[in-house]
């Protein structure tokens, strides 16, 4: 069913000039828990109304550039959040000022809008004002945060009743949740959460009942403290809680399963902050992999890709591709694919103009860029994915089998001559053309430079020798506690030449494999620390406990 065909209230109640309102569940915090339906609505939204300004940048990945964000409370400026009635008035006013009924206002609500939210008040306000609305359920905080904390709310051999309660509800009869076989999920923060736990204890719940307090649930800053009901009340009252921003409390014997079922906070890179010196266009698969291990990534471009100073040679080569001058085209980077593709599109050409040409790609990422263009490479090295690996896989020129002996290599201005020399030795004539220039990027902002040099990053992943040279040049050397991971031996050698100790070298020259190798390193290091009976600290935490015994060269 299309968005346009979604259910609307009776036409007699609708304002003919009011936009539609969709109450959409945002889930508990992890963007990956947005439902497909929620993303569809965000992509179609003209206005998004939400409660926290902190989520605006995160949501831009799912919305159109021209979308308007309306925040109900500027929490960062200390303004008191709006009450339910004021939020409802703001929503109706926002929908009313939209000029066409085809426009869509998304009212984004944490978790599932139908549970522990102001949905009823706001939806009734829309109905009374004649504003058509619809509801898109989301992943509930009450279920998902305990799951991410490793606390299943039911288990066949030990399950009794399950109660879910809002700490903000003053009418709760805690006596109904006092039995030992009842698992209670309390949603709330600060003083209301404390008072809720006090009410549960006063109703007769055993003070030694296990309690899990979780803050920032489902995000990479999630933290969970397992304690007892008695101790949870004491630390919250004294302001000494390990998780002072806890928003979900699970009370009951199900909490005991966390010791064996904690899966999220035990990921090898959980909570790590990882520096990726790469352009945003190239870093997608890498940052996705980093997120899968529970870490956050900061992309800091160290190079800028620009057109060649003299484009005539590239123009002639593009013409030669179309007129049959070449037998092969060798792509040694994603940037090379992009440069050729942009030239084709500027000339009104498409992939069909490459019919009859043989295409080579230096590795899987470059091959994927060709496939995105609708082209299937004829040659991708199975072993080493580098210029040398491509050369080893490239066939010798055969004057009987090859009607044309010329190869076009669109490359960077700083590319080495290894591939060109090897192809020429194999009997090929090579047009080695500068398709793009790589120049050092501008230095990152001062806070980022300080974070790099001060040890705020747990690791840095270098994907080429140029990223090492340029990062050191524009931002300085990473702190000695920062784990240095390199994509291959050549990059590792450059890092060592710049005074860095290399901790991880990927077994294959692939950015995703590099992240896997970093995760394996972190897992092994954590196991060694646990075996010694010491607490596991992230590298960035170690800088406050003294520098590593091994220093950078």
Short mmCIF file of C-alpha atoms in Angstrom, two decimals:
data_model
loop_
_atom_site.label_atom_id
_atom_site.label_comp_id
_atom_site.label_asym_id
_atom_site.label_seq_id
_atom_site.Cartn_x
_atom_site.Cartn_y
_atom_site.Cartn_z
CA UNK A 1 0.00 0.00 0.00
CA UNK A 2 1.39 3.42 -0.89
CA UNK A 3 1.72 6.25 1.59
CA UNK A 4 -0.99 8.14 -0.28
CA UNK A 5 -3.41 5.25 0.19
CA UNK A 6 -2.93 5.01 3.96
CA UNK A 7 -6.03 5.23 6.17
CA UNK A 8 -7.38 8.69 6.97
CA UNK A 9 -10.13 9.78 9.41
CA UNK A 10 -13.62 10.44 8.00
CA UNK A 11 -13.58 13.26 5.45
CA UNK A 12 -16.21 15.20 7.41
CA UNK A 13 -13.62 15.80 10.14
CA UNK A 14 -10.64 16.54 7.92
CA UNK A 15 -9.27 19.96 7.13
CA UNK A 16 -9.08 20.13 3.31
CA UNK A 17 -5.83 22.10 3.51
CA UNK A 18 -4.09 20.24 6.37
CA UNK A 19 -1.08 17.99 5.88
CA UNK A 20 -1.21 14.38 6.99
CA UNK A 21 0.47 13.50 10.28
CA UNK A 22 2.15 10.14 10.79
CA UNK A 23 3.10 9.09 14.30
CA UNK A 24 6.24 7.05 13.62
CA UNK A 25 8.16 4.91 16.08
CA UNK A 26 11.88 5.76 16.11
CA UNK A 27 12.91 2.71 18.07
CA UNK A 28 15.10 2.81 21.18
CA UNK A 29 18.19 4.56 19.77
CA UNK A 30 20.08 2.30 17.38
CA UNK A 31 19.36 3.63 13.84
CA UNK A 32 19.45 0.05 12.62
CA UNK A 33 16.28 -0.62 14.59
CA UNK A 34 14.24 1.85 12.53
CA UNK A 35 11.67 -0.23 10.71
CA UNK A 36 11.54 -0.29 6.91
CA UNK A 37 8.15 1.42 7.13
CA UNK A 38 9.60 4.18 9.34
CA UNK A 39 12.38 4.84 6.83
CA UNK A 40 9.82 5.04 4.03
CA UNK A 41 7.89 7.71 5.92
CA UNK A 42 11.03 9.67 6.80
CA UNK A 43 12.04 9.62 3.13
CA UNK A 44 8.63 11.05 2.16
CA UNK A 45 8.39 13.60 4.99
CA UNK A 46 8.13 17.33 4.39
CA UNK A 47 8.43 18.08 8.11
CA UNK A 48 9.76 15.94 10.97
CA UNK A 49 8.66 16.82 14.49
CA UNK A 50 10.87 15.28 17.19
CA UNK A 51 11.71 15.75 20.84
CA UNK A 52 15.51 15.99 20.84
CA UNK A 53 17.78 18.18 18.71
CA UNK A 54 20.54 15.61 19.21
CA UNK A 55 18.84 13.26 16.72
CA UNK A 56 18.58 15.70 13.80
CA UNK A 57 21.94 14.93 12.18
CA UNK A 58 21.40 11.20 12.58
CA UNK A 59 18.06 11.42 10.78
CA UNK A 60 19.46 13.27 7.76
CA UNK A 61 20.58 9.93 6.35
CA UNK A 62 16.92 8.99 5.86
CA UNK A 63 15.32 12.30 4.88
CA UNK A 64 15.34 14.57 1.85
CA UNK A 65 17.68 17.56 1.88
CA UNK A 66 14.82 20.07 1.98
CA UNK A 67 13.00 18.49 4.94
CA UNK A 68 12.20 20.80 7.87
CA UNK A 69 12.94 19.67 11.42
CA UNK A 70 10.79 20.99 14.28
CA UNK A 71 12.13 20.22 17.77
CA UNK A 72 9.68 20.28 20.67
CA UNK A 73 12.39 21.13 23.23
CA UNK A 74 15.83 22.64 22.80
CA UNK A 75 17.33 20.50 25.53
CA UNK A 76 20.89 21.56 24.71
CA UNK A 77 20.04 25.14 25.65
CA UNK A 78 18.46 24.15 28.95
CA UNK A 79 14.90 25.02 27.92
CA UNK A 80 12.28 23.07 29.84
CA UNK A 81 10.71 20.35 27.64
CA UNK A 82 7.17 21.03 26.50
CA UNK A 83 4.34 19.21 28.21
CA UNK A 84 2.00 16.82 26.38
CA UNK A 85 -0.64 19.47 25.67
CA UNK A 86 1.92 21.99 24.38
CA UNK A 87 3.48 19.35 22.12
CA UNK A 88 0.06 18.49 20.74
CA UNK A 89 -0.65 22.17 20.01
CA UNK A 90 2.72 22.53 18.26
CA UNK A 91 2.03 19.45 16.12
CA UNK A 92 -1.42 20.64 15.02
CA UNK A 93 -0.06 24.11 14.25
CA UNK A 94 2.78 22.59 12.20
CA UNK A 95 0.38 20.45 10.16
CA UNK A 96 -1.96 23.41 9.65
CA UNK A 97 0.69 25.68 8.13
CA UNK A 98 1.60 23.10 5.47
CA UNK A 99 -0.06 24.24 2.28
CA UNK A 100 -1.26 20.98 0.72
CA UNK A 101 -2.96 17.78 1.95
CA UNK A 102 -0.35 15.80 0.01
CA UNK A 103 2.33 17.02 2.41
CA UNK A 104 3.45 14.73 5.20
CA UNK A 105 4.39 15.64 8.77
CA UNK A 106 6.19 12.84 10.59
CA UNK A 107 5.84 12.97 14.36
CA UNK A 108 8.78 10.87 15.47
CA UNK A 109 8.44 9.24 18.89
CA UNK A 110 10.98 7.18 20.81
CA UNK A 111 10.41 3.44 20.86
CA UNK A 112 6.88 2.47 19.84
CA UNK A 113 4.44 5.43 19.75
CA UNK A 114 1.60 3.38 21.25
CA UNK A 115 3.53 2.57 24.45
CA UNK A 116 4.58 5.04 27.16
CA UNK A 117 4.35 8.12 24.96
CA UNK A 118 2.06 11.11 24.46
CA UNK A 119 0.44 9.51 21.41
CA UNK A 120 -3.10 9.55 22.77
CA UNK A 121 -3.02 13.25 23.66
CA UNK A 122 -1.45 14.32 20.36
CA UNK A 123 -3.59 12.05 18.17
CA UNK A 124 -6.79 13.27 19.86
CA UNK A 125 -5.65 16.85 19.28
CA UNK A 126 -5.20 16.07 15.58
CA UNK A 127 -8.66 14.49 15.39
CA UNK A 128 -10.30 17.45 17.10
CA UNK A 129 -8.56 19.83 14.69
CA UNK A 130 -9.55 17.76 11.67
CA UNK A 131 -5.94 16.81 10.85
CA UNK A 132 -5.75 13.33 9.28
CA UNK A 133 -3.27 11.02 11.00
CA UNK A 134 -1.90 7.50 10.93
CA UNK A 135 0.30 5.40 13.23
CA UNK A 136 3.47 3.50 12.32
CA UNK A 137 4.50 1.17 15.17
CA UNK A 138 8.17 0.94 16.12
CA UNK A 139 10.53 -1.27 18.09
CA UNK A 140 9.61 -0.87 21.74
CA UNK A 141 12.21 0.37 24.22
CA UNK A 142 10.67 -1.87 26.86
CA UNK A 143 11.58 -5.01 24.93
CA UNK A 144 14.66 -4.03 22.97
CA UNK A 145 16.85 -2.40 25.63
CA UNK A 146 16.73 -5.44 27.94
CA UNK A 147 17.47 -7.64 24.90
CA UNK A 148 20.56 -5.53 24.08
CA UNK A 149 21.58 -5.81 27.74
CA UNK A 150 21.43 -9.60 27.52
CA UNK A 151 18.34 -9.89 29.74
CA UNK A 152 15.55 -11.94 28.13
CA UNK A 153 12.27 -10.99 29.75
CA UNK A 154 10.82 -14.49 29.62
CA UNK A 155 12.27 -18.01 29.82
CA UNK A 156 10.19 -21.18 29.89
CA UNK A 157 11.76 -22.70 32.97
CA UNK A 158 11.60 -19.60 35.15
CA UNK A 159 8.99 -17.23 33.68
CA UNK A 160 6.17 -15.86 35.73
CA UNK A 161 4.29 -12.68 34.90
CA UNK A 162 5.83 -9.72 33.08
CA UNK A 163 4.88 -6.18 34.11
CA UNK A 164 5.90 -3.05 32.20
CA UNK A 165 5.50 0.20 34.06
CA UNK A 166 6.21 3.87 33.45
CA UNK A 167 8.06 5.47 36.35
CA UNK A 168 6.18 8.70 35.62
CA UNK A 169 2.80 7.11 36.43
CA UNK A 170 1.83 8.11 40.01
CA UNK A 171 -1.12 5.68 40.07
CA UNK A 172 0.92 2.45 39.92
CA UNK A 173 -0.08 -0.16 42.51
CA UNK A 174 3.35 -1.69 43.21
CA UNK A 175 1.79 -4.40 45.38
CA UNK A 176 0.75 -6.12 42.13
CA UNK A 177 4.43 -6.51 41.20
CA UNK A 178 5.81 -7.61 44.58
CA UNK A 179 5.77 -11.37 43.96
CA UNK A 180 9.18 -12.98 43.44
CA UNK A 181 8.21 -14.65 40.13
CA UNK A 182 7.22 -11.38 38.43
CA UNK A 183 9.69 -9.61 36.13
CA UNK A 184 9.18 -5.84 36.16
CA UNK A 185 10.44 -3.46 33.47
CA UNK A 186 10.44 0.14 34.68
CA UNK A 187 10.86 2.93 32.11
CA UNK A 188 12.02 6.27 33.46
CA UNK A 189 15.01 8.32 34.49
CA UNK A 190 16.33 10.21 37.49
CA UNK A 191 14.02 10.85 40.41
CA UNK A 192 10.94 9.09 38.94
CA UNK A 193 12.98 5.89 38.44
CA UNK A 194 14.28 6.08 42.01
CA UNK A 195 10.78 6.59 43.42
CA UNK A 196 9.45 3.68 41.34
CA UNK A 197 12.06 1.31 42.76
CA UNK A 198 11.36 2.60 46.26
CA UNK A 199 7.65 1.94 45.71
CA UNK A 200 8.40 -1.61 44.60
CA UNK A 201 10.55 -2.23 47.69
CA UNK A 202 7.93 -0.70 50.00
CA UNK A 203 5.32 -3.01 48.50
CA UNK A 204 7.32 -5.98 49.76
CA UNK A 205 9.60 -6.94 46.89
CA UNK A 206 12.68 -8.78 48.19
CA UNK A 207 15.51 -6.21 48.54
CA UNK A 208 17.99 -8.78 47.15
CA UNK A 209 16.08 -9.18 43.89
CA UNK A 210 18.49 -8.74 40.94
CA UNK A 211 18.17 -5.44 39.06
CA UNK A 212 19.73 -4.38 35.73
CA UNK A 213 20.01 -0.63 35.17
CA UNK A 214 20.73 0.33 31.55
CA UNK A 215 21.55 3.74 30.13
CA UNK A 216 21.77 4.80 26.47
CA UNK A 217 20.24 1.48 25.47
CA UNK A 218 21.01 -0.02 22.02
CA UNK A 219 23.65 2.64 21.27
CA UNK A 220 27.43 2.28 21.28
CA UNK A 221 27.52 4.10 24.63
CA UNK A 222 25.17 1.61 26.27
CA UNK A 223 26.14 0.63 29.81
CA UNK A 224 24.44 -1.82 32.16
CA UNK A 225 24.91 -2.19 35.90
CA UNK A 226 23.70 -5.39 37.57
CA UNK A 227 22.93 -4.94 41.24
CA UNK A 228 20.14 -5.63 43.74
CA UNK A 229 16.95 -3.71 44.39
CA UNK A 230 18.31 -2.50 47.72
CA UNK A 231 21.64 -1.34 46.28
CA UNK A 232 20.05 0.23 43.20
CA UNK A 233 17.91 2.43 45.45
CA UNK A 234 20.94 3.37 47.55
CA UNK A 235 23.21 4.37 44.65
CA UNK A 236 20.48 6.25 42.81
CA UNK A 237 19.56 8.16 45.97
CA UNK A 238 23.21 9.03 46.66
CA UNK A 239 23.95 9.99 43.05
CA UNK A 240 26.65 7.29 42.86
CA UNK A 241 25.08 5.05 40.24
CA UNK A 242 27.39 3.40 37.72
CA UNK A 243 24.76 4.26 35.12
CA UNK A 244 23.51 7.70 36.26
CA UNK A 245 21.44 8.18 33.09
CA UNK A 246 19.70 4.82 33.36
CA UNK A 247 16.32 4.88 31.64
CA UNK A 248 15.37 1.19 31.82
CA UNK A 249 15.40 -0.98 34.94
CA UNK A 250 14.65 -4.69 34.85
CA UNK A 251 13.76 -6.20 38.23
CA UNK A 252 13.61 -9.97 38.60
CA UNK A 253 15.54 -13.21 38.37
CA UNK A 254 15.74 -12.98 34.58
CA UNK A 255 18.58 -10.51 35.19
CA UNK A 256 20.76 -13.43 36.32
CA UNK A 257 20.92 -14.65 32.71
CA UNK A 258 22.91 -11.57 31.68
CA UNK A 259 26.16 -13.15 32.91
CA UNK A 260 25.87 -15.69 30.09
CA UNK A 261 23.77 -13.87 27.50
CA UNK A 262 25.36 -10.42 27.34
CA UNK A 263 26.12 -10.12 23.62
CA UNK A 264 26.15 -6.43 22.75
CA UNK A 265 28.40 -4.89 25.38
CA UNK A 266 30.84 -7.78 24.92
CA UNK A 267 31.50 -7.12 21.22
CA UNK A 268 35.28 -6.86 20.65
CA UNK A 269 35.22 -3.17 19.71
CA UNK A 270 32.24 -2.14 21.82
CA UNK A 271 32.44 1.51 22.80
CA UNK A 272 35.60 2.12 20.77
CA UNK A 273 36.00 5.34 18.82
CA UNK A 274 37.85 4.62 15.58
CA UNK A 275 39.48 7.16 13.28
CA UNK A 276 39.09 6.49 9.56
CA UNK A 277 41.38 8.71 7.45
CA UNK A 278 39.45 8.33 4.22
CA UNK A 279 36.91 10.19 2.12
CA UNK A 280 33.27 9.66 3.06
CA UNK A 281 32.56 8.30 -0.42
CA UNK A 282 35.06 5.48 0.09
CA UNK A 283 34.43 4.72 3.75
CA UNK A 284 30.88 3.29 3.68
CA UNK A 285 31.62 -0.47 3.85
CA UNK A 286 34.38 0.17 6.39
CA UNK A 287 32.26 2.26 8.76
CA UNK A 288 29.40 -0.23 8.47
CA UNK A 289 31.77 -3.01 9.54
CA UNK A 290 33.06 -0.90 12.43
CA UNK A 291 29.47 -0.34 13.61
CA UNK A 292 28.79 -4.09 13.46
CA UNK A 293 31.48 -4.56 16.12
CA UNK A 294 29.85 -2.01 18.43
CA UNK A 295 32.17 0.90 17.70
CA UNK A 296 31.71 4.41 16.33
CA UNK A 297 33.80 5.82 13.50
CA UNK A 298 34.96 9.32 12.65
CA UNK A 299 35.83 9.86 9.00
CA UNK A 300 38.58 12.43 8.49
CA UNK A 301 39.45 12.96 4.80
CA UNK A 302 43.20 13.22 4.27
CA UNK A 303 43.09 13.65 0.51
CA UNK A 304 40.93 15.58 -1.89
CA UNK A 305 40.26 14.20 -5.36
CA UNK A 306 40.35 16.84 -8.10
CA UNK A 307 40.24 16.82 -11.93
CA UNK A 308 43.53 16.80 -13.84
CA UNK A 309 45.05 20.19 -14.58
CA UNK A 310 45.08 19.43 -18.32
CA UNK A 311 42.01 17.36 -19.23
CA UNK A 312 42.79 17.06 -22.95
CA UNK A 313 44.64 13.75 -22.61
CA UNK A 314 41.72 12.27 -20.69
CA UNK A 315 39.27 13.56 -23.31
CA UNK A 316 41.26 11.86 -26.08
CA UNK A 317 41.39 8.59 -24.15
CA UNK A 318 37.62 8.63 -23.59
CA UNK A 319 37.18 9.11 -27.33
CA UNK A 320 39.52 6.19 -27.93
CA UNK A 321 37.42 3.94 -25.69
CA UNK A 322 34.39 4.63 -27.87
CA UNK A 323 36.15 4.36 -31.26
CA UNK A 324 37.94 1.06 -30.57
CA UNK A 325 41.47 2.28 -29.88
CA UNK A 326 41.89 0.00 -26.85
CA UNK A 327 41.72 -3.72 -26.13
CA UNK A 328 41.78 -3.28 -22.34
CA UNK A 329 40.93 -0.63 -19.75
CA UNK A 330 42.57 -1.16 -16.36
CA UNK A 331 40.92 0.40 -13.32
CA UNK A 332 43.20 0.62 -10.29
CA UNK A 333 40.83 2.47 -7.91
CA UNK A 334 37.24 3.48 -7.30
CA UNK A 335 38.28 7.06 -8.08
CA UNK A 336 39.40 5.97 -11.55
CA UNK A 337 36.00 4.37 -12.20
CA UNK A 338 34.30 7.53 -10.97
CA UNK A 339 36.46 9.80 -13.15
CA UNK A 340 35.72 7.82 -16.32
CA UNK A 341 32.03 7.52 -15.49
CA UNK A 342 31.70 11.27 -14.89
CA UNK A 343 33.37 11.98 -18.25
CA UNK A 344 30.97 9.60 -19.98
CA UNK A 345 27.94 11.20 -18.37
CA UNK A 346 29.18 14.70 -19.22
CA UNK A 347 29.37 13.62 -22.88
CA UNK A 348 25.92 12.00 -22.80
CA UNK A 349 27.34 8.47 -23.00
CA UNK A 350 26.53 5.44 -20.87
CA UNK A 351 27.94 1.97 -20.21
CA UNK A 352 26.79 0.68 -23.59
CA UNK A 353 29.60 2.65 -25.23
CA UNK A 354 32.09 0.25 -23.60
CA UNK A 355 30.75 -2.76 -25.45
CA UNK A 356 33.62 -4.89 -26.78
CA UNK A 357 36.24 -3.55 -24.36
CA UNK A 358 37.89 -5.82 -21.81
CA UNK A 359 37.83 -4.38 -18.29
CA UNK A 360 40.25 -5.10 -15.46
CA UNK A 361 39.77 -4.13 -11.79
CA UNK A 362 42.53 -4.09 -9.20
CA UNK A 363 40.31 -5.61 -6.50
CA UNK A 364 36.84 -6.33 -5.19
CA UNK A 365 35.95 -2.76 -4.21
CA UNK A 366 36.90 -1.40 -7.63
CA UNK A 367 35.03 -4.29 -9.28
CA UNK A 368 31.95 -3.39 -7.23
CA UNK A 369 32.18 0.21 -8.49
CA UNK A 370 32.16 -1.11 -12.06
CA UNK A 371 29.17 -3.32 -11.33
CA UNK A 372 27.33 -0.31 -9.89
CA UNK A 373 27.81 1.22 -13.32
CA UNK A 374 26.33 -1.88 -14.95
CA UNK A 375 29.70 -3.33 -16.07
CA UNK A 376 31.15 -6.74 -15.28
CA UNK A 377 34.97 -6.78 -15.09
CA UNK A 378 36.75 -9.42 -17.17
CA UNK A 379 39.76 -9.58 -14.87
CA UNK A 380 40.03 -9.28 -11.07
CA UNK A 381 43.13 -10.76 -9.37
CA UNK A 382 42.30 -13.62 -7.02
CA UNK A 383 45.39 -13.17 -4.88
CA UNK A 384 47.03 -9.89 -3.96
CA UNK A 385 44.71 -7.00 -4.76
CA UNK A 386 47.26 -4.41 -5.81
CA UNK A 387 48.97 -3.17 -8.95
CA UNK A 388 51.44 -6.03 -8.62
CA UNK A 389 48.63 -8.58 -8.16
CA UNK A 390 46.80 -7.18 -11.18
CA UNK A 391 49.96 -7.41 -13.26
CA UNK A 392 50.49 -11.04 -12.29
CA UNK A 393 46.95 -11.88 -13.43
CA UNK A 394 47.12 -9.85 -16.67
CA UNK A 395 47.60 -12.00 -19.83
CA UNK A 396 50.56 -11.48 -22.12
CA UNK A 397 49.85 -9.81 -25.46
CA UNK A 398 49.20 -12.35 -28.18
CA UNK A 399 49.29 -10.91 -31.69
CA UNK A 400 47.08 -13.76 -32.95
CA UNK A 401 44.40 -13.63 -30.25
CA UNK A 402 44.45 -9.91 -29.46
CA UNK A 403 43.34 -7.70 -32.36
CA UNK A 404 44.57 -4.55 -30.58
CA UNK A 405 47.64 -4.21 -28.39
CA UNK A 406 46.80 -1.01 -26.55
CA UNK A 407 45.74 -0.58 -22.88
CA UNK A 408 44.19 2.50 -21.27
CA UNK A 409 45.06 3.11 -17.61
CA UNK A 410 43.09 6.01 -16.04
CA UNK A 411 44.99 6.66 -12.82
CA UNK A 412 45.98 9.16 -10.16
CA UNK A 413 48.75 11.66 -10.76
CA UNK A 414 50.85 10.00 -8.04
CA UNK A 415 50.48 6.40 -9.29
CA UNK A 416 53.63 4.27 -9.47
CA UNK A 417 55.07 2.90 -12.71
CA UNK A 418 54.99 -0.77 -11.65
CA UNK A 419 51.90 -1.70 -13.63
CA UNK A 420 52.87 0.30 -16.73
CA UNK A 421 56.37 -1.20 -16.91
CA UNK A 422 55.07 -4.73 -16.41
CA UNK A 423 52.42 -4.41 -19.12
CA UNK A 424 54.96 -3.04 -21.56
CA UNK A 425 57.23 -5.98 -20.84
CA UNK A 426 54.28 -8.22 -21.66
CA UNK A 427 53.99 -6.70 -25.12
CA UNK A 428 51.25 -4.13 -24.48
CA UNK A 429 51.30 -0.48 -25.45
CA UNK A 430 49.99 1.59 -22.53
CA UNK A 431 48.28 4.97 -22.42
CA UNK A 432 48.93 5.94 -18.79
CA UNK A 433 46.58 8.91 -18.33
CA UNK A 434 46.03 11.14 -15.32
CA UNK A 435 42.31 10.80 -14.67
CA UNK A 436 42.35 12.65 -11.35
CA UNK A 437 44.71 14.36 -8.94
CA UNK A 438 45.03 13.61 -5.26
CA UNK A 439 45.92 16.58 -3.10
CA UNK A 440 46.28 16.82 0.65
CA UNK A 441 43.01 17.74 2.33
CA UNK A 442 42.59 20.72 4.60
CA UNK A 443 43.36 20.08 8.28
CA UNK A 444 40.38 18.88 10.35
CA UNK A 445 38.85 21.12 12.99
CA UNK A 446 40.93 21.88 16.08
CA UNK A 447 38.90 19.58 18.40
CA UNK A 448 39.52 16.66 16.01
CA UNK A 449 43.25 17.39 15.87
CA UNK A 450 43.38 17.50 19.67
CA UNK A 451 41.44 14.23 19.88
CA UNK A 452 43.94 12.56 17.54
CA UNK A 453 47.01 13.77 19.39
CA UNK A 454 45.45 13.51 22.84
CA UNK A 455 44.38 9.86 22.62
CA UNK A 456 40.60 10.25 22.44
CA UNK A 457 40.51 7.72 19.58
CA UNK A 458 40.94 4.06 20.46
CA UNK A 459 42.24 3.08 17.03
CA UNK A 460 43.12 4.44 13.61
CA UNK A 461 42.75 2.43 10.40
CA UNK A 462 45.16 3.35 7.60
CA UNK A 463 44.16 2.12 4.14
CA UNK A 464 47.21 3.39 2.20
CA UNK A 465 50.63 4.96 2.68
CA UNK A 466 49.24 8.31 1.55
CA UNK A 467 46.66 8.29 4.36
CA UNK A 468 49.49 7.88 6.86
CA UNK A 469 51.58 10.70 5.40
CA UNK A 470 48.66 13.05 4.99
CA UNK A 471 47.09 12.43 8.41
CA UNK A 472 50.38 13.10 10.16
CA UNK A 473 50.84 16.16 7.96
CA UNK A 474 47.46 17.76 8.58
CA UNK A 475 46.67 16.59 12.12
CA UNK A 476 49.81 15.20 13.78
CA UNK A 477 50.70 11.74 15.09
CA UNK A 478 48.11 9.64 16.89
CA UNK A 479 48.65 9.26 20.63
CA UNK A 480 50.84 6.31 21.79
CA UNK A 481 47.81 4.55 23.29
CA UNK A 482 45.92 4.57 19.98
CA UNK A 483 45.95 1.19 18.24
CA UNK A 484 47.39 1.55 14.72
CA UNK A 485 45.94 -0.80 12.09
CA UNK A 486 47.29 -0.90 8.52
CA UNK A 487 45.86 -2.45 5.37
CA UNK A 488 49.12 -4.07 4.29
CA UNK A 489 52.90 -4.28 4.71
CA UNK A 490 53.66 -1.21 2.56
CA UNK A 491 51.28 0.94 4.59
CA UNK A 492 52.70 -0.49 7.82
CA UNK A 493 56.23 0.38 6.70
CA UNK A 494 55.19 3.97 6.01
CA UNK A 495 53.54 4.19 9.45
CA UNK A 496 56.72 2.96 11.12
CA UNK A 497 58.79 5.44 9.13
CA UNK A 498 56.58 8.17 10.61
CA UNK A 499 57.29 7.00 14.14
CA UNK A 500 54.15 4.95 14.72
CA UNK A 501 54.06 1.50 16.28
CA UNK A 502 51.91 -0.76 14.12
CA UNK A 503 49.66 -3.10 16.11
CA UNK A 504 47.60 -4.69 13.32
CA UNK A 505 48.31 -5.58 9.67
CA UNK A 506 45.40 -6.96 7.64
CA UNK A 507 46.01 -10.40 6.09
CA UNK A 508 44.43 -9.13 2.85
CA UNK A 509 44.54 -5.60 1.38
CA UNK A 510 40.85 -4.95 1.95
CA UNK A 511 39.28 -2.27 4.17
CA UNK A 512 36.65 -4.58 5.64
CA UNK A 513 39.24 -7.28 6.33
CA UNK A 514 41.30 -4.59 8.07
CA UNK A 515 38.43 -3.91 10.49
CA UNK A 516 38.04 -7.66 11.09
CA UNK A 517 41.75 -7.88 11.93
CA UNK A 518 41.42 -4.96 14.36
CA UNK A 519 38.49 -6.69 16.07
CA UNK A 520 40.50 -9.90 16.38
CA UNK A 521 43.39 -7.94 17.90
CA UNK A 522 41.05 -6.33 20.43
CA UNK A 523 39.50 -9.69 21.31
CA UNK A 524 42.90 -11.29 21.93
CA UNK A 525 44.13 -8.32 23.96
CA UNK A 526 41.01 -8.37 26.16
CA UNK A 527 41.37 -12.12 26.76
CA UNK A 528 44.98 -11.65 27.85
CA UNK A 529 44.03 -8.87 30.27
CA UNK A 530 41.21 -10.95 31.77
CA UNK A 531 43.58 -13.90 32.22
CA UNK A 532 45.77 -11.64 34.35
CA UNK A 533 42.79 -10.65 36.46
CA UNK A 534 42.85 -7.02 35.36
CA UNK A 535 39.88 -4.94 34.14
CA UNK A 536 39.54 -4.52 30.39
CA UNK A 537 39.99 -0.90 29.37
CA UNK A 538 39.61 0.68 25.97
CA UNK A 539 42.86 2.14 24.59
CA UNK A 540 41.54 5.68 25.10
CA UNK A 541 40.96 4.87 28.78
CA UNK A 542 44.56 3.72 29.16
CA UNK A 543 45.92 7.19 28.53
CA UNK A 544 44.59 8.23 31.93
CA UNK A 545 46.35 5.32 33.66
CA UNK A 546 49.78 5.92 32.18
CA UNK A 547 51.29 5.39 28.77
CA UNK A 548 52.01 1.97 27.36
CA UNK A 549 55.33 0.47 28.23
CA UNK A 550 56.15 0.23 24.54
CA UNK A 551 56.76 3.62 23.03
CA UNK A 552 56.53 4.76 19.47
CA UNK A 553 59.76 4.73 17.58
#
